[in-house]
PDB file of C-alpha atoms in Angstrom:
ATOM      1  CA  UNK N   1       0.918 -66.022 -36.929  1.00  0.00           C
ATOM      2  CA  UNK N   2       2.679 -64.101 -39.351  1.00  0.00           C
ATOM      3  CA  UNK N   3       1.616 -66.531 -42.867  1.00  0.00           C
ATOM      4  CA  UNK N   4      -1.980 -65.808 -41.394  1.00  0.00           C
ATOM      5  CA  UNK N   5      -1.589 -62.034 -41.126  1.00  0.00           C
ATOM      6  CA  UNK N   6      -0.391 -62.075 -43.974  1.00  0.00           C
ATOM      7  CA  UNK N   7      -2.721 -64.283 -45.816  1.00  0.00           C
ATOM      8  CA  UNK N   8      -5.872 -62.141 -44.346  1.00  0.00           C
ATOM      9  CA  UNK N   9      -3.853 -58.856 -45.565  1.00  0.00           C
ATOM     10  CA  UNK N  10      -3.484 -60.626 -49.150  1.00  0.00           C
ATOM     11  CA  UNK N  11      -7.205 -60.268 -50.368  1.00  0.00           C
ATOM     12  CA  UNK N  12      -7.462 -56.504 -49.009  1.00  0.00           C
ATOM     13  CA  UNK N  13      -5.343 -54.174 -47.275  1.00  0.00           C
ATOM     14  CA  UNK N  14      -7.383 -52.770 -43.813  1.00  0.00           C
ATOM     15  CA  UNK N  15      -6.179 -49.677 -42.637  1.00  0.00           C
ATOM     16  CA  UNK N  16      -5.364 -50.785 -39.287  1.00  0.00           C
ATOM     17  CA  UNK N  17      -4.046 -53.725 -37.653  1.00  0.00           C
ATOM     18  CA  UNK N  18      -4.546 -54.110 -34.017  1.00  0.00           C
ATOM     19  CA  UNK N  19      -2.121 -56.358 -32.133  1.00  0.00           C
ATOM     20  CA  UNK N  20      -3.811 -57.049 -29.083  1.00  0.00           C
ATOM     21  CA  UNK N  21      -2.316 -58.705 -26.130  1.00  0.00           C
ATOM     22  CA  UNK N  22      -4.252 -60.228 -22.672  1.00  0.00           C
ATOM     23  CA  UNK N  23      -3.363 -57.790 -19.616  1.00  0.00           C
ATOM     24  CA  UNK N  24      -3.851 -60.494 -17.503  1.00  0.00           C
ATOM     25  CA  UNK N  25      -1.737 -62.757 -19.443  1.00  0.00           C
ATOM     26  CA  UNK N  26      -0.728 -65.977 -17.492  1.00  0.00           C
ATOM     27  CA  UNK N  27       2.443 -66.526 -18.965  1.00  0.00           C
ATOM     28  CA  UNK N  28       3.175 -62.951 -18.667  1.00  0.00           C
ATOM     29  CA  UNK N  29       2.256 -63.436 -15.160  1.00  0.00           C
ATOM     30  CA  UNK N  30       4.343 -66.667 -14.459  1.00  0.00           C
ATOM     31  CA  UNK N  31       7.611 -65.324 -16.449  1.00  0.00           C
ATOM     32  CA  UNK N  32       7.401 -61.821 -14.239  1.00  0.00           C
ATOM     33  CA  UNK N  33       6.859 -64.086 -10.889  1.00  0.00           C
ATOM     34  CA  UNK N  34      10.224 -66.075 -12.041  1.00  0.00           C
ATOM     35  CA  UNK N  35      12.102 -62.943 -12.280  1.00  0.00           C
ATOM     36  CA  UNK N  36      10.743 -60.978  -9.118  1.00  0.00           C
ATOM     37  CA  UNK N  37      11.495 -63.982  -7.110  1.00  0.00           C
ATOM     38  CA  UNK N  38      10.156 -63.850  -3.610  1.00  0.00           C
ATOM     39  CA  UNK N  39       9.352 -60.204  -4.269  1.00  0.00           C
ATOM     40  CA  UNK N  40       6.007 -61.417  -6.401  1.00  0.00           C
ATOM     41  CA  UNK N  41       2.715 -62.513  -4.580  1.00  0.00           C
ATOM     42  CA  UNK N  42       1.633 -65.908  -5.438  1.00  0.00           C
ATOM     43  CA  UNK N  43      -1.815 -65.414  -8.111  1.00  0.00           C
ATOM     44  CA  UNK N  44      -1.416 -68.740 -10.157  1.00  0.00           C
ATOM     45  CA  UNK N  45      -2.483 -72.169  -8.893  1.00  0.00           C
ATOM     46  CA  UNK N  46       0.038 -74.682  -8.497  1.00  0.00           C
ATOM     47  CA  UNK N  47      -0.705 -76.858 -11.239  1.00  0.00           C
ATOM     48  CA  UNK N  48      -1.192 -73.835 -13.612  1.00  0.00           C
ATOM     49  CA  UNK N  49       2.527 -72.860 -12.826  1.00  0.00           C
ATOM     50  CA  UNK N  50       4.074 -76.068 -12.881  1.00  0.00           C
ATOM     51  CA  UNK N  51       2.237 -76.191 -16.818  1.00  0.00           C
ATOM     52  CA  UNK N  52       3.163 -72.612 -17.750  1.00  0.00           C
ATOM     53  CA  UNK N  53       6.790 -72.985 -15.740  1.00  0.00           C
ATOM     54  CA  UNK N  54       8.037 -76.267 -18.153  1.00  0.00           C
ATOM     55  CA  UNK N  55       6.183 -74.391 -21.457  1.00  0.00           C
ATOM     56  CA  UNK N  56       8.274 -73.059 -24.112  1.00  0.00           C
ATOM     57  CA  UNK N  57       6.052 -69.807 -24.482  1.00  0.00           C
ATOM     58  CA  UNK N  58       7.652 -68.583 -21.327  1.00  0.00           C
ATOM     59  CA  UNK N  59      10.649 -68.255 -22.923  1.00  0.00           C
ATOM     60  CA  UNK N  60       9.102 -66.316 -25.453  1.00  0.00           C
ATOM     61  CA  UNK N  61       8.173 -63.386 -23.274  1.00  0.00           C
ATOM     62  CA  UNK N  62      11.154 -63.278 -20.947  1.00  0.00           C
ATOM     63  CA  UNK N  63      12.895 -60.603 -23.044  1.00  0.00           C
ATOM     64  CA  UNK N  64       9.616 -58.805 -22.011  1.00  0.00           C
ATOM     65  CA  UNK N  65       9.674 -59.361 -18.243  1.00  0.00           C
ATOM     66  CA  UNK N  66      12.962 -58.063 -18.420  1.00  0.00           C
ATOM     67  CA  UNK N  67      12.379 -54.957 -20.475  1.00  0.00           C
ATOM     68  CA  UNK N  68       9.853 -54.210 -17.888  1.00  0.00           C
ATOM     69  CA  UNK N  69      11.989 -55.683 -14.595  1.00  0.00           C
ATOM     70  CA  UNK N  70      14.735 -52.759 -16.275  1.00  0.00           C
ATOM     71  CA  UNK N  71      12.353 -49.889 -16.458  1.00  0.00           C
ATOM     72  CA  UNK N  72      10.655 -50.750 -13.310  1.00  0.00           C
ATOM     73  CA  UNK N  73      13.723 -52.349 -10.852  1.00  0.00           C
ATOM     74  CA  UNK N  74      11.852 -51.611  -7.651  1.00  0.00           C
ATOM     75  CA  UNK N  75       8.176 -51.858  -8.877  1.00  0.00           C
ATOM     76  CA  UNK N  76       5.431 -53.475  -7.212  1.00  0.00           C
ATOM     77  CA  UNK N  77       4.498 -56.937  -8.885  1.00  0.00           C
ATOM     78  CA  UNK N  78       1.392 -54.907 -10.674  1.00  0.00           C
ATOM     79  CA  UNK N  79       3.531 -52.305 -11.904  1.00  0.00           C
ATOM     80  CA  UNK N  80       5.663 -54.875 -13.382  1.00  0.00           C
ATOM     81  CA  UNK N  81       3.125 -57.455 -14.897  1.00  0.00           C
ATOM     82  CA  UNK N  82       1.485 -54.419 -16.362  1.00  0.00           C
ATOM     83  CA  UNK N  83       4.728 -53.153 -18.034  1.00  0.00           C
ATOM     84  CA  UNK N  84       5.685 -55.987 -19.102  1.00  0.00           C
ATOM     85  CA  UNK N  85       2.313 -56.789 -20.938  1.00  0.00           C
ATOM     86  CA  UNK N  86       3.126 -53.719 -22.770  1.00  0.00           C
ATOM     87  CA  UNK N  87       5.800 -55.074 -23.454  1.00  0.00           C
ATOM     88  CA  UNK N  88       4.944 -58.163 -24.719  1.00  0.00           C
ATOM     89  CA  UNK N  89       2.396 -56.423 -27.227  1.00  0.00           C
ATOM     90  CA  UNK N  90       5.347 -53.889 -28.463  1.00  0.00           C
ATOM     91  CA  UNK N  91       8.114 -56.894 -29.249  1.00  0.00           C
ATOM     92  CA  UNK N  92       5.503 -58.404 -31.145  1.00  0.00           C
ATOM     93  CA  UNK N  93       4.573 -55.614 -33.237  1.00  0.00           C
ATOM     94  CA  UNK N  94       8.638 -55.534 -34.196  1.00  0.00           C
ATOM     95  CA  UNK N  95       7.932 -59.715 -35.052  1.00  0.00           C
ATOM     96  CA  UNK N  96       5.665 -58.314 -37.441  1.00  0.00           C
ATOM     97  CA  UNK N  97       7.270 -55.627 -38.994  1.00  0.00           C
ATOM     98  CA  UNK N  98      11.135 -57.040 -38.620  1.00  0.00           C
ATOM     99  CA  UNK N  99       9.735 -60.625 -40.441  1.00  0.00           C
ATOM    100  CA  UNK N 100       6.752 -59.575 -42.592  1.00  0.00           C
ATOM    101  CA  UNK N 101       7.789 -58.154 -46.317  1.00  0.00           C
ATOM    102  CA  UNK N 102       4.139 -57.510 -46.719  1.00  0.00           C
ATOM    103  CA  UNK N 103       3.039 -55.812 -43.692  1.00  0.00           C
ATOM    104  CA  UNK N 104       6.653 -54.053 -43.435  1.00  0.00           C
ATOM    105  CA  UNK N 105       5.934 -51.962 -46.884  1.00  0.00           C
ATOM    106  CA  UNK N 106       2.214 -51.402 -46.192  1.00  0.00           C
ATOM    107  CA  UNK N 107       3.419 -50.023 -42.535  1.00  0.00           C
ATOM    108  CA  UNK N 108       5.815 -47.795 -44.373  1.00  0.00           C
ATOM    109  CA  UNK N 109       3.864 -46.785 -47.287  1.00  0.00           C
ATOM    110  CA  UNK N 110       1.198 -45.688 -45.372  1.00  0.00           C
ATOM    111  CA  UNK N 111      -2.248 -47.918 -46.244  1.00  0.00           C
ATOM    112  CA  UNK N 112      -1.763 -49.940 -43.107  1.00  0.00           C
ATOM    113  CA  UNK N 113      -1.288 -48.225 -39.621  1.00  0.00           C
ATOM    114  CA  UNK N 114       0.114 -51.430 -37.194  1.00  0.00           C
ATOM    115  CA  UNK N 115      -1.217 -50.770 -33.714  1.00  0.00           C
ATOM    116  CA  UNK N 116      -0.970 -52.077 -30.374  1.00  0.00           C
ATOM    117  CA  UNK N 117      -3.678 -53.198 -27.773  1.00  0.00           C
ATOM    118  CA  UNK N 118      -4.223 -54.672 -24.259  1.00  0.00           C
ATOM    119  CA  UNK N 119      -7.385 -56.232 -23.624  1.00  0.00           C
ATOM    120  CA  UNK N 120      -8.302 -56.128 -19.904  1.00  0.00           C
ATOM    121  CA  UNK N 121     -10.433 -59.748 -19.734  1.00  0.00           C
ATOM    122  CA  UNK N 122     -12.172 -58.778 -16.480  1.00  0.00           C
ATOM    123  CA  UNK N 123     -13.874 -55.781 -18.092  1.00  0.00           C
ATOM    124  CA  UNK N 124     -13.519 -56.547 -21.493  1.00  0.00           C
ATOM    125  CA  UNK N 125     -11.647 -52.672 -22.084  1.00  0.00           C
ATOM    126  CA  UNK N 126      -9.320 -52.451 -24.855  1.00  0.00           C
ATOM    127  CA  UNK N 127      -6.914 -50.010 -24.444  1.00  0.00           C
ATOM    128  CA  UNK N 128      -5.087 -48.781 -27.741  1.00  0.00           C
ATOM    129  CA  UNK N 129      -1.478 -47.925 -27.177  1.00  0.00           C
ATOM    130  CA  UNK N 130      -0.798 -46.194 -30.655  1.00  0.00           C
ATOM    131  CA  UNK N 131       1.386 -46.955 -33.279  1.00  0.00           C
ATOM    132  CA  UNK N 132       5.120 -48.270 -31.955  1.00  0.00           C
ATOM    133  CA  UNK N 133       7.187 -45.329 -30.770  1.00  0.00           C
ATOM    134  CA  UNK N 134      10.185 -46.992 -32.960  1.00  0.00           C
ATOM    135  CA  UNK N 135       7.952 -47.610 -35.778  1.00  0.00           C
ATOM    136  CA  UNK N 136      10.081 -45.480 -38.346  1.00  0.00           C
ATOM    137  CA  UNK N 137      13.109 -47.012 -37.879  1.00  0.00           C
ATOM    138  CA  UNK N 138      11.166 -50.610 -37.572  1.00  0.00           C
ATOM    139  CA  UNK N 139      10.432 -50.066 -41.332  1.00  0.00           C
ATOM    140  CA  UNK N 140      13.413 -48.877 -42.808  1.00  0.00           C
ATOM    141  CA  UNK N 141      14.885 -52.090 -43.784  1.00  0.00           C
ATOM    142  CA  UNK N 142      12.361 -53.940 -45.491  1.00  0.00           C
ATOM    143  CA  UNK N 143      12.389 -58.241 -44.638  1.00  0.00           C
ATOM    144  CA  UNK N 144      13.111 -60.518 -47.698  1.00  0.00           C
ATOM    145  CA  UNK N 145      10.001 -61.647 -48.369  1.00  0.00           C
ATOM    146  CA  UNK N 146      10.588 -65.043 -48.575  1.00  0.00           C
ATOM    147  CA  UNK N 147       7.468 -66.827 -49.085  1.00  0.00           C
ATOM    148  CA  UNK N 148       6.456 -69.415 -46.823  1.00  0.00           C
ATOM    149  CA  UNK N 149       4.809 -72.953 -48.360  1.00  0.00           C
ATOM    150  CA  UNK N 150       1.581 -74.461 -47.894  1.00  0.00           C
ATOM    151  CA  UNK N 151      -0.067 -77.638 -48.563  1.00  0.00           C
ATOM    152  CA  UNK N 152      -1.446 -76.065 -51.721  1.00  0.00           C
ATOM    153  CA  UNK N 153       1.774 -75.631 -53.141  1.00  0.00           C
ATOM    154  CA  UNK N 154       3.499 -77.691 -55.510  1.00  0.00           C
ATOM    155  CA  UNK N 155       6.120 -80.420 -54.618  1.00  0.00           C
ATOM    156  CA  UNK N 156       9.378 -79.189 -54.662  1.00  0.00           C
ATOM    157  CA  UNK N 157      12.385 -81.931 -55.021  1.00  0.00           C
ATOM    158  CA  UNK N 158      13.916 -82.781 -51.706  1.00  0.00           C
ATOM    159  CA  UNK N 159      17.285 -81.203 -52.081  1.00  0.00           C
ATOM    160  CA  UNK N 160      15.468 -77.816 -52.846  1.00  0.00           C
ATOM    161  CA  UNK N 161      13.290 -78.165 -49.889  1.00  0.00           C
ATOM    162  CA  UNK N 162      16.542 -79.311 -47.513  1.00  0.00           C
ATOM    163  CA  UNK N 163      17.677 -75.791 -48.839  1.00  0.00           C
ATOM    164  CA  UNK N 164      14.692 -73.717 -48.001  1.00  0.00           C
ATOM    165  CA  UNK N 165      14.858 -75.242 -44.526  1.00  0.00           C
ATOM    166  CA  UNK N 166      18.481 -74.297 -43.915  1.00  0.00           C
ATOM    167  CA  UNK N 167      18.167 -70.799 -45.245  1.00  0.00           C
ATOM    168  CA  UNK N 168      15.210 -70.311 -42.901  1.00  0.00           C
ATOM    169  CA  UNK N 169      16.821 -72.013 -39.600  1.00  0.00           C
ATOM    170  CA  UNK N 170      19.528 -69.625 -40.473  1.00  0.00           C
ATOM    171  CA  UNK N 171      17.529 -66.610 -40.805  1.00  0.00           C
ATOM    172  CA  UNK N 172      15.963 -67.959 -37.558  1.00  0.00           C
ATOM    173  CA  UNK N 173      19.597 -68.049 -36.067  1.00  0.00           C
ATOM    174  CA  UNK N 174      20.325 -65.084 -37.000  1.00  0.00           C
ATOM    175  CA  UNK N 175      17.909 -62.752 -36.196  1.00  0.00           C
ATOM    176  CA  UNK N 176      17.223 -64.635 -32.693  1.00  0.00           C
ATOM    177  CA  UNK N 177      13.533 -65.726 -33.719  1.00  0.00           C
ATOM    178  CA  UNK N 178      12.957 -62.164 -35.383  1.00  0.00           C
ATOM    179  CA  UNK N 179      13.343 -60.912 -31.333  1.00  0.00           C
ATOM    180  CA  UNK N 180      14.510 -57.537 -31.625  1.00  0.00           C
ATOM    181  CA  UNK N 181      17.521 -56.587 -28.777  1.00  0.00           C
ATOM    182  CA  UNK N 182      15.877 -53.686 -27.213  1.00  0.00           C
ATOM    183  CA  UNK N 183      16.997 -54.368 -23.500  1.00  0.00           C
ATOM    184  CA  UNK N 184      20.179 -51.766 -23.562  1.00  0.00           C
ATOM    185  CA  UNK N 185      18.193 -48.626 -25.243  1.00  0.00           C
ATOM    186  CA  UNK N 186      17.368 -47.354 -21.896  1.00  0.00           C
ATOM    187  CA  UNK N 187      15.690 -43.819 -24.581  1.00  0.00           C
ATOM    188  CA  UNK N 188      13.632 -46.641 -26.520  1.00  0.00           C
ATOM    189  CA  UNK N 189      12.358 -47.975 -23.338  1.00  0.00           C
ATOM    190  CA  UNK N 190      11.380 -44.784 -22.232  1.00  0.00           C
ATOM    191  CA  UNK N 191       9.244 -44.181 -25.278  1.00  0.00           C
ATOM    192  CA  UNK N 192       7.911 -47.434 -24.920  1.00  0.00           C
ATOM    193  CA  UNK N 193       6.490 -47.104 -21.442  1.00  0.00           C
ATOM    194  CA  UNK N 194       5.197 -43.789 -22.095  1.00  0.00           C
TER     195      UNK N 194
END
């Protein structure tokens, strides 16, 4: 996602870009149902879970679902799902800024405002949530800026390209998939429910 943002930003610079997440989001729905246990109704057919239940992508928005589960311990499955949406749409907005040199410096120099969305599918409403409440200290320190290759590139000897690989898996390692560790900033949170 982040070569494609980046690629669209390369021609011109819009002064906005919307991240926009589902507020109905299945896999949202399916990780938050995992975590609330016996405490969550049943909205997802059988077959549906089982698919979304062995699929990588839940993993993805588990720090989420717990984010929310931590702001919300007692809320009602609704309350949670809805949170952790939010969420969802927030940690990806740090994927952006945390991993993209490009849309990092236009973010901080001011000709590209990063914003975040929820679409509601059943009404088609978009709801704009603003700029990220952390977004200052999100653009601080700026990523590398490491370009990424494409098929129009030009070859590149196999011993140079076994290094680009390893420096990336250990950026990857590193930074925990560019996954900001938000869960213990209980005044972060805050802002980001707000």
């Amino acid at each position: 996602v982040i070569g494609s943002v980046e690629w669209a930003l390369s021609d011109r610079t819009p002064p906005v870009l919307i991240v926009v997440g589902n507020a109905r989001n299945d896999i949202v729905a399916t990780a938050v149902q995992h975590v609330m246990g016996g405490r969550a109704p049943h909205v997802l057919n059988e077959q549906l879970e089982k698919q979304l239940s062995d699929s990588s992508l839940l993993n993805l928005v588990m720090p989420a679902v717990h984010d929310a589960m931590q702001r919300r311990p007692r809320g009602t499955y609704e309350e949670v799902l809805a949170l952790a949406c939010e969420m969802n749409v927030w940690r990806t907005v740090e994927t952006l800024l945390a991993n993209s040199k490009a849309i990092n410096e236009s973010a901080a120099n001011g000709s590209l405002r990063v914003v975040g969305a929820l679409l509601d599918p059943s009404t088609g409403a978009v709801q704009l949530m603003g700029q990220h409440p952390s977004l200052a200290e999100l653009i601080k320190s700026t990523p590398s800026g490491d370009l990424v290759r494409t098929a129009d590139d030009a070859p590149v000897p196999a011993v140079e390209a076994a290094a680009m690989l390893y420096a990336g898996n250990s950026r990857y390692a590193s930074s925990k998939g560019g996954y900001n560790s938000i869960s213990g900033d209980d005044k972060l949170l805050c802002k980001l429910c707000e």
